[in-house]
Amino acid sequence: MMSPDKIPLVLSPEVAAARAARRPIVALETTVVTHGLPAPENLDTARAVEAEIRAEGAVPATVAVLDGAIRIGLEEEELARFAALPDIRKLSRADLAVAVAMGWPGSTTVAATMICARLAGIEVFATGGIGGVHRGAETSFDISADLRELAQTPVTVVASGAKAILDLPKTLEVLETLGVPVIAFGQDAFPAFWARDSGLRAPLRLDESRAVARVHRLRREMGLPGGQLVANPIPAEEEIPLAILDPHIESALAEAAVEGITAKAVTPFLLSRIVAATGGASLRANIALLRSNARLAARISSDLVALDQRRPPAPVPC
Ligand code: PSU
Ligand code: MN
């Protein structure tokens, strides 16, 4: 049984005010800041993503574990201080409570951010790419906890699909097994992060943020647990086609195998190798898609607020 009063959950003044006023809020993860993007672009991007959400009339809530508390919403200086700490752990479902109890600083993955968002009553979350089934999972068993979290925690996650460092067909199969709606936004193809088209068709497609919000509400009313994955393709001007990235992905994977990288270290290792291999290009694309996902998430969150405010029409007097 969840007892929110016993959980050290600290909302920033801005997020607390937004909650009280029932304004739209969008959660943001911090593993992308601490383990996904290089400095100094990581902090610049975090700020730019928050600005996109504000520009759409919503409030950003950046999530992290700091000083023994789950923090929902960080001031700019707090985030900079947090990101500069030594040994920030990458926290997923398994580690979140341990880090809070032990006072370890930690950034939240997609799975952990969904858990924290739900605790804070936030229903929409924007990120870049979700974790998934790694290539070779049939022997390594490396499947991100993000997938099961999508199956059990009622948060809509806006991401540009998943990176092709993963096994995308297997990732889609597992999401289907788990009953997670995978909704391509505005196109038929499942996007592959830097590329708009993974070559795979997404199981579902919606073209409007309002439709995503309606489905989110309907799932709750039907008592269906879990969230939904909204796969938003990178803006066309910024995309890097798969053919250009594939060789870099292959060599990053080979390097990970040679160096014996496993478990939590796999995703950050591959990400850093690909940024290095593509120079600025993949980083610019990464920033563009994060901003674009933040805008879409803000619109979905605003649409949810609008749905909740819609009262049934007054009865016709006779
Ligand atoms: N994919 C990206 N960038 C990221 C991540 C994934 O393109 O920064 C991060 C996210 O926080 C995601 C996590 O939840 O990595 C998945 O890690 P793992 O595969 O260890 O579950
Ligand atoms: Mn893993």
PDB file of C-alpha atoms in Angstrom, residues 63-257:
ATOM      1  CA  VAL A  63      13.258  14.380 -11.463  1.00  0.00           C
ATOM      2  CA  ALA A  64      16.325  13.301  -9.456  1.00  0.00           C
ATOM      3  CA  VAL A  65      17.294  11.719  -6.138  1.00  0.00           C
ATOM      4  CA  LEU A  66      19.238  14.127  -3.956  1.00  0.00           C
ATOM      5  CA  ASP A  67      19.944  14.284  -0.208  1.00  0.00           C
ATOM      6  CA  GLY A  68      17.724  11.326   0.590  1.00  0.00           C
ATOM      7  CA  ALA A  69      14.671  12.684  -1.212  1.00  0.00           C
ATOM      8  CA  ILE A  70      12.937  12.244  -4.535  1.00  0.00           C
ATOM      9  CA  ARG A  71      13.009  15.708  -6.033  1.00  0.00           C
ATOM     10  CA  ILE A  72      10.282  16.715  -8.463  1.00  0.00           C
ATOM     11  CA  GLY A  73      11.396  19.923 -10.157  1.00  0.00           C
ATOM     12  CA  LEU A  74      14.914  21.292  -9.749  1.00  0.00           C
ATOM     13  CA  GLU A  75      16.032  24.899  -9.950  1.00  0.00           C
ATOM     14  CA  GLU A  76      18.620  25.613 -12.635  1.00  0.00           C
ATOM     15  CA  GLU A  77      21.445  25.935 -10.071  1.00  0.00           C
ATOM     16  CA  GLU A  78      20.339  22.782  -8.284  1.00  0.00           C
ATOM     17  CA  LEU A  79      20.488  20.773 -11.480  1.00  0.00           C
ATOM     18  CA  ALA A  80      23.960  22.156 -12.268  1.00  0.00           C
ATOM     19  CA  ARG A  81      25.156  21.288  -8.759  1.00  0.00           C
ATOM     20  CA  PHE A  82      23.608  17.831  -8.990  1.00  0.00           C
ATOM     21  CA  ALA A  83      25.179  17.088 -12.382  1.00  0.00           C
ATOM     22  CA  ALA A  84      28.626  18.072 -11.050  1.00  0.00           C
ATOM     23  CA  LEU A  85      28.505  15.619  -8.113  1.00  0.00           C
ATOM     24  CA  PRO A  86      30.906  12.682  -8.258  1.00  0.00           C
ATOM     25  CA  ASP A  87      29.459   9.164  -8.589  1.00  0.00           C
ATOM     26  CA  ILE A  88      25.872   9.904  -9.479  1.00  0.00           C
ATOM     27  CA  ARG A  89      24.139   6.559  -9.776  1.00  0.00           C
ATOM     28  CA  LYS A  90      21.867   5.674 -12.619  1.00  0.00           C
ATOM     29  CA  LEU A  91      18.656   4.658 -10.871  1.00  0.00           C
ATOM     30  CA  SER A  92      16.022   2.370 -12.267  1.00  0.00           C
ATOM     31  CA  ARG A  93      13.114   0.600 -10.499  1.00  0.00           C
ATOM     32  CA  ALA A  94      15.465  -1.739  -8.618  1.00  0.00           C
ATOM     33  CA  ASP A  95      17.714   0.973  -7.129  1.00  0.00           C
ATOM     34  CA  LEU A  96      15.397   3.890  -6.469  1.00  0.00           C
ATOM     35  CA  ALA A  97      14.372   3.094  -2.875  1.00  0.00           C
ATOM     36  CA  VAL A  98      17.910   2.051  -1.884  1.00  0.00           C
ATOM     37  CA  ALA A  99      19.349   5.353  -3.137  1.00  0.00           C
ATOM     38  CA  VAL A 100      16.684   7.384  -1.324  1.00  0.00           C
ATOM     39  CA  ALA A 101      17.161   5.444   1.924  1.00  0.00           C
ATOM     40  CA  MET A 102      20.966   5.661   1.767  1.00  0.00           C
ATOM     41  CA  GLY A 103      21.131   9.313   0.684  1.00  0.00           C
ATOM     42  CA  TRP A 104      22.981   8.494  -2.544  1.00  0.00           C
ATOM     43  CA  PRO A 105      22.586  11.011  -5.353  1.00  0.00           C
ATOM     44  CA  GLY A 106      21.036   9.423  -8.398  1.00  0.00           C
ATOM     45  CA  SER A 107      19.659  10.280 -11.799  1.00  0.00           C
ATOM     46  CA  THR A 108      16.424   8.641 -12.853  1.00  0.00           C
ATOM     47  CA  THR A 109      15.991   6.460 -15.938  1.00  0.00           C
ATOM     48  CA  VAL A 110      12.722   6.249 -17.817  1.00  0.00           C
ATOM     49  CA  ALA A 111      11.510   3.518 -15.434  1.00  0.00           C
ATOM     50  CA  ALA A 112      12.447   5.421 -12.268  1.00  0.00           C
ATOM     51  CA  THR A 113      11.112   8.730 -13.609  1.00  0.00           C
ATOM     52  CA  MET A 114       7.752   7.088 -14.361  1.00  0.00           C
ATOM     53  CA  ILE A 115       7.574   5.797 -10.781  1.00  0.00           C
ATOM     54  CA  CYS A 116       8.433   9.230  -9.347  1.00  0.00           C
ATOM     55  CA  ALA A 117       6.028  11.010 -11.691  1.00  0.00           C
ATOM     56  CA  ARG A 118       3.184   8.781 -10.570  1.00  0.00           C
ATOM     57  CA  LEU A 119       4.005   9.424  -6.910  1.00  0.00           C
ATOM     58  CA  ALA A 120       3.754  13.152  -7.654  1.00  0.00           C
ATOM     59  CA  GLY A 121       0.536  12.823  -9.648  1.00  0.00           C
ATOM     60  CA  ILE A 122       2.179  13.674 -12.984  1.00  0.00           C
ATOM     61  CA  GLU A 123       0.849  11.770 -15.985  1.00  0.00           C
ATOM     62  CA  VAL A 124       3.051  12.849 -18.891  1.00  0.00           C
ATOM     63  CA  PHE A 125       6.804  12.493 -19.307  1.00  0.00           C
ATOM     64  CA  ALA A 126       9.143  13.494 -22.138  1.00  0.00           C
ATOM     65  CA  THR A 127      12.495  11.966 -22.974  1.00  0.00           C
ATOM     66  CA  GLY A 128      14.732  11.097 -25.925  1.00  0.00           C
ATOM     67  CA  GLY A 129      14.734   7.333 -26.247  1.00  0.00           C
ATOM     68  CA  ILE A 130      13.548   4.510 -24.021  1.00  0.00           C
ATOM     69  CA  GLY A 131      15.625   1.522 -23.025  1.00  0.00           C
ATOM     70  CA  GLY A 132      14.672  -1.761 -24.676  1.00  0.00           C
ATOM     71  CA  VAL A 133      15.795  -5.227 -25.632  1.00  0.00           C
ATOM     72  CA  HIS A 134      19.523  -5.218 -26.319  1.00  0.00           C
ATOM     73  CA  ARG A 135      20.966  -6.992 -29.324  1.00  0.00           C
ATOM     74  CA  GLY A 136      22.050 -10.449 -28.214  1.00  0.00           C
ATOM     75  CA  ALA A 137      19.458 -10.470 -25.405  1.00  0.00           C
ATOM     76  CA  GLU A 138      18.816 -14.132 -26.190  1.00  0.00           C
ATOM     77  CA  THR A 139      22.139 -14.847 -24.469  1.00  0.00           C
ATOM     78  CA  SER A 140      22.717 -11.765 -22.257  1.00  0.00           C
ATOM     79  CA  PHE A 141      19.072 -11.431 -21.046  1.00  0.00           C
ATOM     80  CA  ASP A 142      19.646  -7.645 -21.145  1.00  0.00           C
ATOM     81  CA  ILE A 143      16.178  -6.123 -21.336  1.00  0.00           C
ATOM     82  CA  SER A 144      15.640  -2.642 -19.907  1.00  0.00           C
ATOM     83  CA  ALA A 145      13.332  -2.305 -16.916  1.00  0.00           C
ATOM     84  CA  ASP A 146      11.755   0.594 -18.874  1.00  0.00           C
ATOM     85  CA  LEU A 147       9.597  -1.905 -20.773  1.00  0.00           C
ATOM     86  CA  ARG A 148       7.985  -3.485 -17.718  1.00  0.00           C
ATOM     87  CA  GLU A 149       7.531  -0.053 -16.205  1.00  0.00           C
ATOM     88  CA  LEU A 150       5.511   1.020 -19.234  1.00  0.00           C
ATOM     89  CA  ALA A 151       3.335  -2.026 -18.573  1.00  0.00           C
ATOM     90  CA  GLN A 152       2.595  -1.145 -14.977  1.00  0.00           C
ATOM     91  CA  THR A 153       2.865   2.587 -14.286  1.00  0.00           C
ATOM     92  CA  PRO A 154       0.198   4.891 -15.728  1.00  0.00           C
ATOM     93  CA  VAL A 155       2.366   7.572 -17.320  1.00  0.00           C
ATOM     94  CA  THR A 156       2.373   8.540 -20.996  1.00  0.00           C
ATOM     95  CA  VAL A 157       5.973   8.635 -22.218  1.00  0.00           C
ATOM     96  CA  VAL A 158       6.885  10.708 -25.274  1.00  0.00           C
ATOM     97  CA  ALA A 159      10.141   9.511 -26.881  1.00  0.00           C
ATOM     98  CA  SER A 160      11.577   9.251 -30.384  1.00  0.00           C
ATOM     99  CA  GLY A 161      11.248   5.477 -30.263  1.00  0.00           C
ATOM    100  CA  ALA A 162      14.426   3.681 -29.291  1.00  0.00           C
ATOM    101  CA  LYS A 163      17.953   3.779 -30.601  1.00  0.00           C
ATOM    102  CA  ALA A 164      19.092   1.252 -33.154  1.00  0.00           C
ATOM    103  CA  ILE A 165      21.821   0.216 -30.697  1.00  0.00           C
ATOM    104  CA  LEU A 166      18.950  -1.963 -29.440  1.00  0.00           C
ATOM    105  CA  ASP A 167      17.161  -4.825 -31.128  1.00  0.00           C
ATOM    106  CA  LEU A 168      14.100  -2.879 -32.280  1.00  0.00           C
ATOM    107  CA  PRO A 169      11.980  -5.812 -33.546  1.00  0.00           C
ATOM    108  CA  LYS A 170      12.454  -7.619 -30.224  1.00  0.00           C
ATOM    109  CA  THR A 171      11.730  -4.407 -28.314  1.00  0.00           C
ATOM    110  CA  LEU A 172       8.394  -4.060 -30.135  1.00  0.00           C
ATOM    111  CA  GLU A 173       7.585  -7.740 -29.512  1.00  0.00           C
ATOM    112  CA  VAL A 174       8.182  -7.407 -25.770  1.00  0.00           C
ATOM    113  CA  LEU A 175       6.079  -4.232 -25.608  1.00  0.00           C
ATOM    114  CA  GLU A 176       3.270  -6.080 -27.366  1.00  0.00           C
ATOM    115  CA  THR A 177       3.559  -9.044 -24.971  1.00  0.00           C
ATOM    116  CA  LEU A 178       3.379  -6.623 -22.052  1.00  0.00           C
ATOM    117  CA  GLY A 179       0.303  -4.917 -23.494  1.00  0.00           C
ATOM    118  CA  VAL A 180       1.919  -1.505 -23.908  1.00  0.00           C
ATOM    119  CA  PRO A 181       0.349   0.722 -26.578  1.00  0.00           C
ATOM    120  CA  VAL A 182       3.123   1.814 -28.940  1.00  0.00           C
ATOM    121  CA  ILE A 183       1.745   4.816 -30.803  1.00  0.00           C
ATOM    122  CA  ALA A 184       3.669   6.406 -33.654  1.00  0.00           C
ATOM    123  CA  PHE A 185       2.758  10.078 -33.747  1.00  0.00           C
ATOM    124  CA  GLY A 186       1.800  11.411 -37.175  1.00  0.00           C
ATOM    125  CA  GLN A 187       3.279   8.572 -39.240  1.00  0.00           C
ATOM    126  CA  ASP A 188       3.029   4.802 -39.693  1.00  0.00           C
ATOM    127  CA  ALA A 189       6.674   3.905 -39.082  1.00  0.00           C
ATOM    128  CA  PHE A 190       8.182   3.273 -35.667  1.00  0.00           C
ATOM    129  CA  PRO A 191      10.933   5.904 -35.387  1.00  0.00           C
ATOM    130  CA  ALA A 192      14.527   4.972 -34.510  1.00  0.00           C
ATOM    131  CA  PHE A 193      15.710   7.992 -32.519  1.00  0.00           C
ATOM    132  CA  TRP A 194      18.039   9.875 -34.920  1.00  0.00           C
ATOM    133  CA  ALA A 195      16.135   8.405 -37.876  1.00  0.00           C
ATOM    134  CA  ARG A 196      12.425   8.953 -38.524  1.00  0.00           C
ATOM    135  CA  ASP A 197      11.903   5.461 -39.901  1.00  0.00           C
ATOM    136  CA  SER A 198      13.251   2.277 -38.313  1.00  0.00           C
ATOM    137  CA  GLY A 199      11.949   0.219 -41.220  1.00  0.00           C
ATOM    138  CA  LEU A 200       9.354  -1.239 -38.837  1.00  0.00           C
ATOM    139  CA  ARG A 201       5.704  -0.325 -38.770  1.00  0.00           C
ATOM    140  CA  ALA A 202       4.435   0.891 -35.412  1.00  0.00           C
ATOM    141  CA  PRO A 203       1.486  -1.112 -34.090  1.00  0.00           C
ATOM    142  CA  LEU A 204      -0.625   2.056 -33.623  1.00  0.00           C
ATOM    143  CA  ARG A 205      -0.737   5.555 -35.032  1.00  0.00           C
ATOM    144  CA  LEU A 206      -2.371   8.758 -33.756  1.00  0.00           C
ATOM    145  CA  ASP A 207      -2.131  12.184 -35.333  1.00  0.00           C
ATOM    146  CA  GLU A 208      -3.313  14.514 -32.585  1.00  0.00           C
ATOM    147  CA  SER A 209      -2.215  15.193 -29.023  1.00  0.00           C
ATOM    148  CA  ARG A 210      -5.869  15.318 -27.963  1.00  0.00           C
ATOM    149  CA  ALA A 211      -6.357  11.739 -29.110  1.00  0.00           C
ATOM    150  CA  VAL A 212      -3.352  10.625 -27.038  1.00  0.00           C
ATOM    151  CA  ALA A 213      -4.849  12.395 -24.009  1.00  0.00           C
ATOM    152  CA  ARG A 214      -8.264  10.775 -24.554  1.00  0.00           C
ATOM    153  CA  VAL A 215      -6.729   7.303 -24.762  1.00  0.00           C
ATOM    154  CA  HIS A 216      -4.688   7.949 -21.612  1.00  0.00           C
ATOM    155  CA  ARG A 217      -7.891   8.842 -19.716  1.00  0.00           C
ATOM    156  CA  LEU A 218      -9.867   5.952 -21.183  1.00  0.00           C
ATOM    157  CA  ARG A 219      -7.218   3.436 -20.125  1.00  0.00           C
ATOM    158  CA  ARG A 220      -7.543   4.708 -16.558  1.00  0.00           C
ATOM    159  CA  GLU A 221     -11.325   4.480 -16.698  1.00  0.00           C
ATOM    160  CA  MET A 222     -11.069   0.914 -18.018  1.00  0.00           C
ATOM    161  CA  GLY A 223      -8.786   0.008 -15.108  1.00  0.00           C
ATOM    162  CA  LEU A 224      -5.900  -0.871 -17.417  1.00  0.00           C
ATOM    163  CA  PRO A 225      -2.583  -0.532 -15.607  1.00  0.00           C
ATOM    164  CA  GLY A 226       0.453   0.888 -17.300  1.00  0.00           C
ATOM    165  CA  GLY A 227       1.225   3.780 -19.571  1.00  0.00           C
ATOM    166  CA  GLN A 228       1.683   4.268 -23.263  1.00  0.00           C
ATOM    167  CA  LEU A 229       4.651   4.968 -25.460  1.00  0.00           C
ATOM    168  CA  VAL A 230       4.174   7.866 -27.862  1.00  0.00           C
ATOM    169  CA  ALA A 231       6.883   7.511 -30.497  1.00  0.00           C
ATOM    170  CA  ASN A 232       7.469  10.971 -31.943  1.00  0.00           C
ATOM    171  CA  PRO A 233       9.781  11.097 -34.968  1.00  0.00           C
ATOM    172  CA  ILE A 234      12.699  13.519 -34.903  1.00  0.00           C
ATOM    173  CA  PRO A 235      12.004  16.744 -36.903  1.00  0.00           C
ATOM    174  CA  ALA A 236      12.779  15.977 -40.574  1.00  0.00           C
ATOM    175  CA  GLU A 237      15.458  18.698 -40.921  1.00  0.00           C
ATOM    176  CA  GLU A 238      17.477  17.131 -38.116  1.00  0.00           C
ATOM    177  CA  GLU A 239      17.303  13.448 -38.924  1.00  0.00           C
ATOM    178  CA  ILE A 240      20.309  11.231 -39.612  1.00  0.00           C
ATOM    179  CA  PRO A 241      19.332   8.267 -41.761  1.00  0.00           C
ATOM    180  CA  LEU A 242      20.023   4.778 -40.425  1.00  0.00           C
ATOM    181  CA  ALA A 243      22.486   3.981 -43.224  1.00  0.00           C
ATOM    182  CA  ILE A 244      24.856   6.679 -41.941  1.00  0.00           C
ATOM    183  CA  LEU A 245      24.596   5.586 -38.312  1.00  0.00           C
ATOM    184  CA  ASP A 246      24.676   1.832 -38.780  1.00  0.00           C
ATOM    185  CA  PRO A 247      28.460   1.474 -39.155  1.00  0.00           C
ATOM    186  CA  HIS A 248      29.024   3.573 -36.012  1.00  0.00           C
ATOM    187  CA  ILE A 249      26.503   1.486 -34.090  1.00  0.00           C
ATOM    188  CA  GLU A 250      28.201  -1.718 -35.228  1.00  0.00           C
ATOM    189  CA  SER A 251      31.646  -0.558 -34.125  1.00  0.00           C
ATOM    190  CA  ALA A 252      30.321   0.700 -30.755  1.00  0.00           C
ATOM    191  CA  LEU A 253      28.704  -2.705 -30.155  1.00  0.00           C
ATOM    192  CA  ALA A 254      31.920  -4.509 -31.109  1.00  0.00           C
ATOM    193  CA  GLU A 255      33.909  -2.312 -28.747  1.00  0.00           C
ATOM    194  CA  ALA A 256      31.467  -2.987 -25.883  1.00  0.00           C
ATOM    195  CA  ALA A 257      31.883  -6.720 -26.460  1.00  0.00           C
TER     196      ALA A 257
END
